[in-house]
mmCIF file of C-alpha atoms and ligand atoms in Angstrom:
data_model
loop_
_atom_site.group_PDB
_atom_site.id
_atom_site.type_symbol
_atom_site.label_atom_id
_atom_site.label_comp_id
_atom_site.label_asym_id
_atom_site.label_seq_id
_atom_site.Cartn_x
_atom_site.Cartn_y
_atom_site.Cartn_z
ATOM 1 C CA UNK A 28 -38.479 -46.524 106.551
ATOM 2 C CA UNK A 29 -41.132 -46.986 109.131
ATOM 3 C CA UNK A 30 -43.363 -44.474 110.176
ATOM 4 C CA UNK A 31 -46.481 -44.632 112.519
ATOM 5 C CA UNK A 32 -49.561 -43.683 110.383
ATOM 6 C CA UNK A 33 -53.131 -43.336 112.381
ATOM 7 C CA UNK A 34 -51.634 -45.528 115.263
ATOM 8 C CA UNK A 35 -50.146 -48.589 112.974
ATOM 9 C CA UNK A 36 -46.481 -49.118 112.123
ATOM 10 C CA UNK A 37 -46.003 -48.800 108.504
ATOM 11 C CA UNK A 38 -43.131 -48.929 105.802
ATOM 12 C CA UNK A 39 -43.085 -46.231 103.508
ATOM 13 C CA UNK A 40 -40.504 -45.004 100.644
ATOM 14 C CA UNK A 41 -37.827 -42.649 101.639
ATOM 15 C CA UNK A 42 -38.416 -39.056 100.605
ATOM 16 C CA UNK A 43 -41.821 -38.701 100.451
ATOM 17 C CA UNK A 44 -43.732 -35.531 101.218
ATOM 18 C CA UNK A 45 -46.994 -35.347 103.304
ATOM 19 C CA UNK A 46 -48.810 -34.400 99.756
ATOM 20 C CA UNK A 47 -46.938 -37.507 98.218
ATOM 21 C CA UNK A 48 -47.785 -39.855 101.260
ATOM 22 C CA UNK A 49 -51.520 -38.587 100.954
ATOM 23 C CA UNK A 50 -51.662 -39.459 97.159
ATOM 24 C CA UNK A 51 -50.053 -42.724 98.084
ATOM 25 C CA UNK A 52 -52.849 -43.627 100.586
ATOM 26 C CA UNK A 53 -55.315 -42.574 98.000
ATOM 27 C CA UNK A 54 -56.436 -39.918 99.839
ATOM 28 C CA UNK A 55 -58.409 -38.262 96.669
ATOM 29 C CA UNK A 56 -59.584 -34.868 98.781
ATOM 30 C CA UNK A 57 -56.411 -33.787 100.811
ATOM 31 C CA UNK A 58 -58.246 -30.628 101.377
ATOM 32 C CA UNK A 59 -60.691 -32.556 103.643
ATOM 33 C CA UNK A 60 -57.790 -34.257 105.861
ATOM 34 C CA UNK A 61 -55.995 -32.672 108.756
ATOM 35 C CA UNK A 62 -52.573 -33.722 109.251
ATOM 36 C CA UNK A 63 -51.239 -33.940 112.645
ATOM 37 C CA UNK A 64 -47.306 -34.736 112.638
ATOM 38 C CA UNK A 65 -45.604 -35.809 115.796
ATOM 39 C CA UNK A 66 -48.338 -33.984 118.016
ATOM 40 C CA UNK A 67 -48.798 -30.822 116.330
ATOM 41 C CA UNK A 68 -51.169 -30.111 113.447
ATOM 42 C CA UNK A 69 -49.307 -29.214 110.276
ATOM 43 C CA UNK A 70 -50.162 -26.363 108.372
ATOM 44 C CA UNK A 71 -51.570 -27.054 105.086
ATOM 45 C CA UNK A 72 -49.215 -24.995 103.079
ATOM 46 C CA UNK A 73 -46.596 -27.087 104.516
ATOM 47 C CA UNK A 74 -48.056 -30.061 103.108
ATOM 48 C CA UNK A 75 -45.802 -30.199 99.687
ATOM 49 C CA UNK A 76 -42.861 -29.228 101.511
ATOM 50 C CA UNK A 77 -42.655 -31.437 104.716
ATOM 51 C CA UNK A 78 -40.772 -34.624 104.050
ATOM 52 C CA UNK A 79 -41.538 -37.496 105.946
ATOM 53 C CA UNK A 80 -38.754 -38.902 108.300
ATOM 54 C CA UNK A 81 -37.953 -42.242 109.938
ATOM 55 C CA UNK A 82 -40.066 -42.675 113.283
ATOM 56 C CA UNK A 83 -42.740 -39.787 112.317
ATOM 57 C CA UNK A 84 -46.172 -40.229 113.989
ATOM 58 C CA UNK A 85 -48.465 -39.040 111.555
ATOM 59 C CA UNK A 86 -52.446 -38.844 111.968
ATOM 60 C CA UNK A 87 -54.590 -38.299 109.153
ATOM 61 C CA UNK A 88 -57.964 -36.758 110.625
ATOM 62 C CA UNK A 89 -61.039 -36.333 108.866
ATOM 63 C CA UNK A 90 -64.132 -34.347 108.960
ATOM 64 C CA UNK A 91 -67.033 -36.055 110.260
ATOM 65 C CA UNK A 92 -70.561 -34.500 110.614
ATOM 66 C CA UNK A 93 -73.631 -35.981 111.338
ATOM 67 C CA UNK A 94 -76.091 -36.349 114.266
ATOM 68 C CA UNK A 95 -78.706 -34.421 114.045
ATOM 69 C CA UNK A 96 -80.884 -35.583 110.914
ATOM 70 C CA UNK B 22 -80.431 -32.103 150.285
ATOM 71 C CA UNK B 23 -81.624 -35.219 148.748
ATOM 72 C CA UNK B 24 -85.158 -36.720 149.642
ATOM 73 C CA UNK B 25 -85.798 -40.105 150.324
ATOM 74 C CA UNK B 26 -87.296 -40.586 146.682
ATOM 75 C CA UNK B 27 -83.920 -38.936 145.194
ATOM 76 C CA UNK B 28 -81.965 -41.053 147.351
ATOM 77 C CA UNK B 29 -83.619 -44.240 145.998
ATOM 78 C CA UNK B 30 -83.769 -43.239 142.387
ATOM 79 C CA UNK B 31 -80.116 -41.947 142.043
ATOM 80 C CA UNK B 32 -78.756 -44.902 144.566
ATOM 81 C CA UNK B 33 -76.535 -46.218 141.720
ATOM 82 C CA UNK B 34 -74.956 -43.051 141.409
ATOM 83 C CA UNK B 35 -74.805 -42.371 145.121
ATOM 84 C CA UNK B 36 -72.919 -45.873 145.889
ATOM 85 C CA UNK B 37 -70.118 -44.670 143.332
ATOM 86 C CA UNK B 38 -67.422 -43.678 145.552
ATOM 87 C CA UNK B 39 -66.380 -40.820 143.083
ATOM 88 C CA UNK B 40 -70.035 -39.125 142.925
ATOM 89 C CA UNK B 41 -71.736 -39.828 145.987
ATOM 90 C CA UNK B 42 -74.613 -37.828 147.466
ATOM 91 C CA UNK B 43 -72.388 -34.704 146.840
ATOM 92 C CA UNK B 44 -71.833 -35.595 143.093
ATOM 93 C CA UNK B 45 -75.555 -36.415 142.788
ATOM 94 C CA UNK B 46 -76.456 -32.907 144.172
ATOM 95 C CA UNK B 47 -74.046 -31.055 141.691
ATOM 96 C CA UNK B 48 -75.741 -33.092 139.053
ATOM 97 C CA UNK B 49 -78.898 -31.893 140.132
ATOM 98 C CA UNK B 50 -77.738 -28.391 140.210
ATOM 99 C CA UNK B 51 -76.288 -28.869 136.912
ATOM 100 C CA UNK B 52 -77.578 -27.060 133.662
ATOM 101 C CA UNK B 53 -76.550 -28.521 130.042
ATOM 102 C CA UNK B 54 -77.767 -26.945 126.789
ATOM 103 C CA UNK B 55 -78.145 -29.477 123.950
ATOM 104 C CA UNK B 56 -78.024 -28.203 120.514
ATOM 105 C CA UNK B 57 -79.503 -30.700 117.848
ATOM 106 C CA UNK B 58 -82.107 -33.239 119.300
ATOM 107 C CA UNK B 59 -81.345 -36.020 116.621
ATOM 108 C CA UNK B 60 -79.176 -38.854 116.751
ATOM 109 C CA UNK B 61 -76.598 -37.552 119.199
ATOM 110 C CA UNK B 62 -78.890 -35.489 121.352
ATOM 111 C CA UNK B 63 -81.571 -37.879 121.724
ATOM 112 C CA UNK B 64 -79.350 -40.390 123.564
ATOM 113 C CA UNK B 65 -77.505 -37.785 125.517
ATOM 114 C CA UNK B 66 -80.804 -36.281 126.714
ATOM 115 C CA UNK B 67 -82.096 -39.425 127.747
ATOM 116 C CA UNK B 68 -79.358 -40.444 129.958
ATOM 117 C CA UNK B 69 -78.926 -36.755 131.080
ATOM 118 C CA UNK B 70 -82.538 -36.648 132.268
ATOM 119 C CA UNK B 71 -82.213 -39.926 133.733
ATOM 120 C CA UNK B 72 -79.202 -38.824 135.722
ATOM 121 C CA UNK B 73 -81.392 -36.085 137.229
ATOM 122 C CA UNK B 74 -79.595 -32.938 135.533
ATOM 123 C CA UNK B 75 -81.491 -29.917 137.003
ATOM 124 C CA UNK B 76 -82.020 -28.309 133.730
ATOM 125 C CA UNK B 77 -81.884 -29.206 130.400
ATOM 126 C CA UNK B 78 -82.049 -26.817 127.300
ATOM 127 C CA UNK B 79 -82.816 -28.428 123.975
ATOM 128 C CA UNK B 80 -82.393 -26.192 120.609
ATOM 129 C CA UNK B 81 -83.736 -28.100 117.563
ATOM 130 C CA UNK B 82 -85.593 -26.112 114.568
ATOM 131 C CA UNK B 83 -87.116 -29.710 112.949
ATOM 132 C CA UNK B 84 -90.054 -31.753 113.421
ATOM 133 C CA UNK B 85 -89.757 -35.565 113.639
ATOM 134 C CA UNK B 86 -89.351 -37.370 110.495
ATOM 135 C CA UNK B 87 -89.926 -41.006 109.693
ATOM 136 C CA UNK B 88 -86.387 -41.560 108.855
ATOM 137 C CA UNK B 89 -85.437 -40.126 112.136
ATOM 138 C CA UNK B 90 -86.661 -43.192 114.191
ATOM 139 C CA UNK B 91 -83.885 -45.569 113.016
ATOM 140 C CA UNK B 92 -81.574 -43.758 115.235
ATOM 141 C CA UNK B 93 -83.217 -40.760 117.358
ATOM 142 C CA UNK B 94 -84.400 -43.022 120.185
ATOM 143 C CA UNK B 95 -86.301 -40.279 122.024
ATOM 144 C CA UNK B 96 -88.809 -39.972 119.519
ATOM 145 C CA UNK B 97 -91.490 -42.391 118.896
ATOM 146 C CA UNK B 98 -93.528 -43.294 115.971
ATOM 147 C CA UNK B 99 -96.742 -41.011 116.869
ATOM 148 C CA UNK B 100 -94.155 -38.105 117.260
ATOM 149 C CA UNK B 101 -93.665 -38.002 113.527
ATOM 150 C CA UNK B 102 -94.578 -34.400 112.460
ATOM 151 C CA UNK B 103 -94.185 -32.929 115.916
ATOM 152 C CA UNK B 104 -91.317 -30.488 116.650
ATOM 153 C CA UNK B 105 -88.134 -32.559 117.855
ATOM 154 C CA UNK B 106 -87.970 -30.245 121.373
ATOM 155 C CA UNK B 107 -91.510 -30.857 122.053
ATOM 156 C CA UNK B 108 -91.219 -34.595 121.498
ATOM 157 C CA UNK B 109 -88.215 -34.848 123.827
ATOM 158 C CA UNK B 110 -89.525 -32.647 126.499
ATOM 159 C CA UNK B 111 -92.302 -34.947 126.932
ATOM 160 C CA UNK B 112 -90.023 -37.961 127.236
ATOM 161 C CA UNK B 113 -87.851 -36.225 129.538
ATOM 162 C CA UNK B 114 -90.645 -35.280 131.842
ATOM 163 C CA UNK B 115 -91.953 -38.885 131.935
ATOM 164 C CA UNK B 116 -88.065 -40.322 132.593
ATOM 165 C CA UNK B 117 -87.802 -37.932 135.649
ATOM 166 C CA UNK B 118 -89.790 -35.143 137.015
ATOM 167 C CA UNK B 119 -86.768 -33.681 138.730
ATOM 168 C CA UNK B 120 -85.568 -32.223 135.417
ATOM 169 C CA UNK B 121 -86.710 -28.840 134.348
ATOM 170 C CA UNK B 122 -86.537 -28.472 130.304
ATOM 171 C CA UNK B 123 -86.323 -25.372 128.390
ATOM 172 C CA UNK B 124 -87.269 -25.740 124.610
ATOM 173 C CA UNK B 125 -86.010 -23.599 121.911
ATOM 174 C CA UNK B 126 -87.691 -24.714 118.363
ATOM 175 C CA UNK B 127 -85.419 -22.646 116.191
ATOM 176 C CA UNK B 128 -81.864 -22.962 114.708
ATOM 177 C CA UNK B 129 -78.761 -21.641 116.765
ATOM 178 C CA UNK B 130 -77.370 -18.936 114.505
ATOM 179 C CA UNK B 131 -74.694 -16.479 115.125
ATOM 180 C CA UNK B 132 -77.083 -13.992 116.515
ATOM 181 C CA UNK B 133 -78.765 -16.006 119.263
ATOM 182 C CA UNK B 134 -76.127 -18.626 120.284
ATOM 183 C CA UNK B 135 -74.552 -16.845 122.976
ATOM 184 C CA UNK B 136 -77.512 -16.060 124.493
ATOM 185 C CA UNK B 137 -78.880 -19.448 124.322
ATOM 186 C CA UNK B 138 -75.783 -20.711 126.099
ATOM 187 C CA UNK B 139 -75.440 -17.976 128.744
ATOM 188 C CA UNK B 140 -77.216 -19.891 131.517
ATOM 189 C CA UNK B 141 -75.845 -23.262 131.016
ATOM 190 C CA UNK B 142 -72.524 -25.075 132.617
ATOM 191 C CA UNK B 143 -72.017 -27.303 129.632
ATOM 192 C CA UNK B 144 -72.987 -27.762 126.053
ATOM 193 C CA UNK B 145 -73.338 -30.781 123.613
ATOM 194 C CA UNK B 146 -73.014 -30.285 119.988
ATOM 195 C CA UNK B 147 -75.417 -32.716 118.701
ATOM 196 C CA UNK B 148 -75.781 -30.926 115.344
ATOM 197 C CA UNK B 149 -75.476 -32.733 112.127
ATOM 198 C CA UNK B 150 -73.777 -29.973 109.816
ATOM 199 C CA UNK B 151 -70.443 -28.170 109.698
ATOM 200 C CA UNK B 152 -71.521 -24.682 109.857
ATOM 201 C CA UNK B 153 -73.304 -25.399 113.008
ATOM 202 C CA UNK B 154 -70.502 -27.281 114.422
ATOM 203 C CA UNK B 155 -68.014 -24.351 113.839
ATOM 204 C CA UNK B 156 -70.586 -21.682 115.113
ATOM 205 C CA UNK B 157 -70.827 -23.849 118.467
ATOM 206 C CA UNK B 158 -67.184 -24.058 118.766
ATOM 207 C CA UNK B 159 -66.358 -20.587 118.104
ATOM 208 C CA UNK B 160 -69.267 -19.418 120.478
ATOM 209 C CA UNK B 161 -68.130 -21.707 123.207
ATOM 210 C CA UNK B 162 -64.662 -20.395 122.827
ATOM 211 C CA UNK B 163 -65.618 -17.040 122.661
ATOM 212 C CA UNK B 164 -68.052 -16.978 125.469
ATOM 213 C CA UNK B 165 -65.550 -19.505 127.433
ATOM 214 C CA UNK B 166 -67.957 -22.337 127.901
ATOM 215 C CA UNK B 167 -66.999 -25.997 128.032
ATOM 216 C CA UNK B 168 -68.389 -28.405 125.390
ATOM 217 C CA UNK B 169 -68.497 -31.718 123.779
ATOM 218 C CA UNK B 170 -68.063 -32.021 119.970
ATOM 219 C CA UNK B 171 -69.419 -35.017 118.308
ATOM 220 C CA UNK B 172 -69.548 -36.458 114.627
ATOM 221 C CA UNK B 173 -70.548 -39.615 112.993
ATOM 222 C CA UNK B 174 -70.607 -40.931 109.514
ATOM 223 C CA UNK B 175 -71.370 -44.298 108.262
ATOM 224 C CA UNK B 176 -69.575 -46.813 110.836
ATOM 225 C CA UNK B 177 -67.308 -44.079 112.372
ATOM 226 C CA UNK B 178 -67.569 -41.548 115.331
ATOM 227 C CA UNK B 179 -65.136 -38.711 116.754
ATOM 228 C CA UNK B 180 -65.630 -36.816 120.035
ATOM 229 C CA UNK B 181 -63.435 -34.058 121.616
ATOM 230 C CA UNK B 182 -64.300 -32.049 124.762
ATOM 231 C CA UNK B 183 -63.304 -28.283 124.922
ATOM 232 C CA UNK B 184 -62.914 -26.248 128.183
ATOM 233 C CA UNK B 185 -61.806 -22.832 128.277
ATOM 234 C CA UNK B 186 -57.927 -22.303 127.433
ATOM 235 C CA UNK B 187 -57.755 -26.173 125.908
ATOM 236 C CA UNK B 188 -57.601 -27.389 122.226
ATOM 237 C CA UNK B 189 -60.588 -26.349 120.252
ATOM 238 C CA UNK B 190 -62.184 -28.071 117.051
ATOM 239 C CA UNK B 191 -60.856 -25.659 114.861
ATOM 240 C CA UNK B 192 -57.246 -26.067 116.536
ATOM 241 C CA UNK B 193 -57.574 -29.404 114.404
ATOM 242 C CA UNK B 194 -60.374 -28.570 111.521
ATOM 243 C CA UNK B 195 -59.247 -25.108 110.527
ATOM 244 C CA UNK B 196 -62.357 -24.233 108.819
ATOM 245 C CA UNK B 197 -65.573 -25.645 107.180
ATOM 246 C CA UNK B 198 -65.197 -28.035 104.540
ATOM 247 C CA UNK B 199 -66.813 -26.498 101.170
ATOM 248 C CA UNK B 200 -70.539 -27.411 101.112
ATOM 249 C CA UNK B 201 -71.110 -30.982 99.742
ATOM 250 C CA UNK B 202 -67.512 -32.261 100.194
ATOM 251 C CA UNK B 203 -68.088 -34.284 103.294
ATOM 252 C CA UNK B 204 -71.369 -36.070 102.965
ATOM 253 C CA UNK B 205 -73.543 -35.971 105.916
ATOM 254 C CA UNK B 206 -75.647 -38.955 107.294
ATOM 255 C CA UNK B 207 -78.555 -38.193 105.290
ATOM 256 C CA UNK B 208 -76.435 -38.781 102.288
ATOM 257 C CA UNK B 209 -74.125 -41.404 103.181
ATOM 258 C CA UNK B 210 -75.805 -43.254 105.626
ATOM 259 C CA UNK B 211 -75.273 -44.037 109.535
ATOM 260 C CA UNK B 212 -75.298 -47.210 111.491
ATOM 261 C CA UNK B 213 -78.039 -45.973 114.190
ATOM 262 C CA UNK B 214 -76.613 -47.381 117.221
ATOM 263 C CA UNK B 215 -73.334 -45.329 116.643
ATOM 264 C CA UNK B 216 -75.471 -42.403 117.086
ATOM 265 C CA UNK B 217 -76.114 -44.111 120.636
ATOM 266 C CA UNK B 218 -72.574 -44.873 121.366
ATOM 267 C CA UNK B 219 -71.349 -41.281 120.582
ATOM 268 C CA UNK B 220 -74.128 -39.231 122.205
ATOM 269 C CA UNK B 221 -73.877 -41.344 125.494
ATOM 270 C CA UNK B 222 -70.239 -40.594 125.531
ATOM 271 C CA UNK B 223 -71.024 -36.948 125.136
ATOM 272 C CA UNK B 224 -73.431 -37.182 128.090
ATOM 273 C CA UNK B 225 -70.649 -39.085 129.994
ATOM 274 C CA UNK B 226 -68.189 -36.121 129.655
ATOM 275 C CA UNK B 227 -71.412 -33.792 130.643
ATOM 276 C CA UNK B 228 -71.788 -35.509 133.821
ATOM 277 C CA UNK B 229 -67.951 -35.752 134.563
ATOM 278 C CA UNK B 230 -67.737 -32.000 134.237
ATOM 279 C CA UNK B 231 -70.504 -31.385 136.524
ATOM 280 C CA UNK B 232 -69.376 -33.718 139.228
ATOM 281 C CA UNK B 233 -65.555 -33.325 138.651
ATOM 282 C CA UNK B 234 -64.829 -36.996 138.254
ATOM 283 C CA UNK B 235 -62.378 -38.278 136.051
ATOM 284 C CA UNK B 236 -60.414 -36.846 133.173
ATOM 285 C CA UNK B 237 -62.350 -35.323 130.395
ATOM 286 C CA UNK B 238 -61.533 -35.694 126.604
ATOM 287 C CA UNK B 239 -59.783 -32.389 126.556
ATOM 288 C CA UNK B 240 -56.588 -32.097 124.181
ATOM 289 C CA UNK B 241 -57.555 -35.430 122.665
ATOM 290 C CA UNK B 242 -59.593 -36.620 120.065
ATOM 291 C CA UNK B 243 -61.241 -39.946 120.082
ATOM 292 C CA UNK B 244 -61.961 -41.457 117.002
ATOM 293 C CA UNK B 245 -64.085 -45.178 116.648
ATOM 294 C CA UNK B 246 -64.806 -47.291 113.797
ATOM 295 C CA UNK B 247 -67.491 -49.899 114.623
ATOM 296 C CA UNK B 248 -66.962 -52.157 111.787
ATOM 297 C CA UNK B 249 -63.914 -53.736 113.912
ATOM 298 C CA UNK B 250 -65.021 -51.715 117.130
ATOM 299 C CA UNK B 251 -61.533 -49.950 116.866
ATOM 300 C CA UNK B 252 -61.125 -47.101 119.518
ATOM 301 C CA UNK B 253 -58.263 -44.929 119.241
ATOM 302 C CA UNK B 254 -57.460 -41.437 121.463
ATOM 303 C CA UNK B 255 -55.167 -39.119 119.510
ATOM 304 C CA UNK B 256 -53.196 -36.745 121.535
ATOM 305 C CA UNK B 257 -53.612 -33.252 120.862
ATOM 306 C CA UNK B 258 -52.804 -29.729 122.087
ATOM 307 C CA UNK B 259 -54.069 -26.175 121.302
ATOM 308 C CA UNK B 260 -52.794 -24.809 118.174
ATOM 309 C CA UNK B 261 -51.142 -21.495 118.654
ATOM 310 C CA UNK B 262 -52.355 -20.585 114.733
ATOM 311 C CA UNK B 263 -56.005 -21.591 115.724
ATOM 312 C CA UNK B 264 -58.043 -18.931 114.131
ATOM 313 C CA UNK B 265 -60.323 -18.563 117.178
ATOM 314 C CA UNK B 266 -58.209 -20.044 120.334
ATOM 315 C CA UNK B 267 -55.022 -19.313 118.769
ATOM 316 C CA UNK B 268 -52.268 -16.328 119.920
ATOM 317 C CA UNK B 269 -53.697 -14.076 117.328
ATOM 318 C CA UNK B 270 -57.272 -15.010 116.850
ATOM 319 C CA UNK B 271 -58.661 -13.855 113.581
ATOM 320 C CA UNK B 272 -62.138 -14.922 114.571
ATOM 321 C CA UNK B 273 -63.207 -12.443 117.299
ATOM 322 C CA UNK B 274 -67.101 -12.248 116.505
ATOM 323 C CA UNK B 275 -69.746 -14.886 115.268
ATOM 324 C CA UNK B 276 -70.955 -15.465 111.817
ATOM 325 C CA UNK B 277 -73.370 -17.661 110.041
ATOM 326 C CA UNK B 278 -71.566 -20.387 107.620
ATOM 327 C CA UNK B 279 -73.363 -21.283 104.553
ATOM 328 C CA UNK B 280 -75.910 -24.023 105.473
ATOM 329 C CA UNK B 281 -74.619 -27.275 103.349
ATOM 330 C CA UNK B 282 -77.635 -29.062 104.384
ATOM 331 C CA UNK B 283 -79.762 -26.770 101.925
ATOM 332 C CA UNK B 284 -78.280 -28.284 98.956
ATOM 333 C CA UNK B 285 -79.883 -31.772 100.438
ATOM 334 C CA UNK B 286 -83.405 -30.740 100.268
ATOM 335 C CA UNK B 287 -84.364 -31.248 96.785
HETATM 336 ZN ZN1 ZN C 15 -58.556 -23.632 118.766
#
């Protein structure tokens, strides 16, 4: 099925959870990423139980510090 | 009223039909606090000074280091070892004597930040660490102050603008990452010009806020990667479960978070 990840259409396996997708995308520290699913920030506790559906719009958002030193 | 010299100095603003003389007067009456006089704060301060922002507050407890000069363009080689706020104040005075500068050679803390912010219309987060970024966010939400968040790393940058009642930084990033989980610029590096790109975006947001021109970057997160010059704006909204601006906030007073940077000082 196709979903949009960070603005780009991608084909992924059916039945993946958000956690599974993060693993597939080689995000080794899922604690460090916020996930927006169809316009809403997804609770971290729901990463395992939320199954990705056809047409989902998913954003992986990363911490970015920096600027002063 | 603008005097003749101001009409000439700010003529490129004044001929913009969205700004005009009235908009320029708003800028001259504007007060912006910049927290962090480094990679983001430096370009922001230069442009806000040139634009004629009436009062600029500068908060930074550091002194200029040789390794800062690669991107912190308000500081020059002879400034190494001087307090950043002093170095910046001197340049601002040379760019534009219209601007009043208040310097605070200190770190913003939970005890002091609300007081530091209280006389200002708009705040710019130019800090480099998550404890400070979360503190600024929480303080702005609690004190109902608009502010611009900015973060840079390597070739990437991201920014959002918060105004009272709209989505805040914690709506996206619930709580600070564990110390050292996310590298800082001093660990991972940053392309100097990225700081300029993002700091000037923050300055533009401040000027838009003061003049009321256009749409602010509220309820959006702008993310860019300079390697392929890809810019993206992600639509967001206030998170009802946000710990500080949500429907049942758990953060109602400020606290200092552990300073992740301590670990970098060895
Ligand atoms: Zn919030």
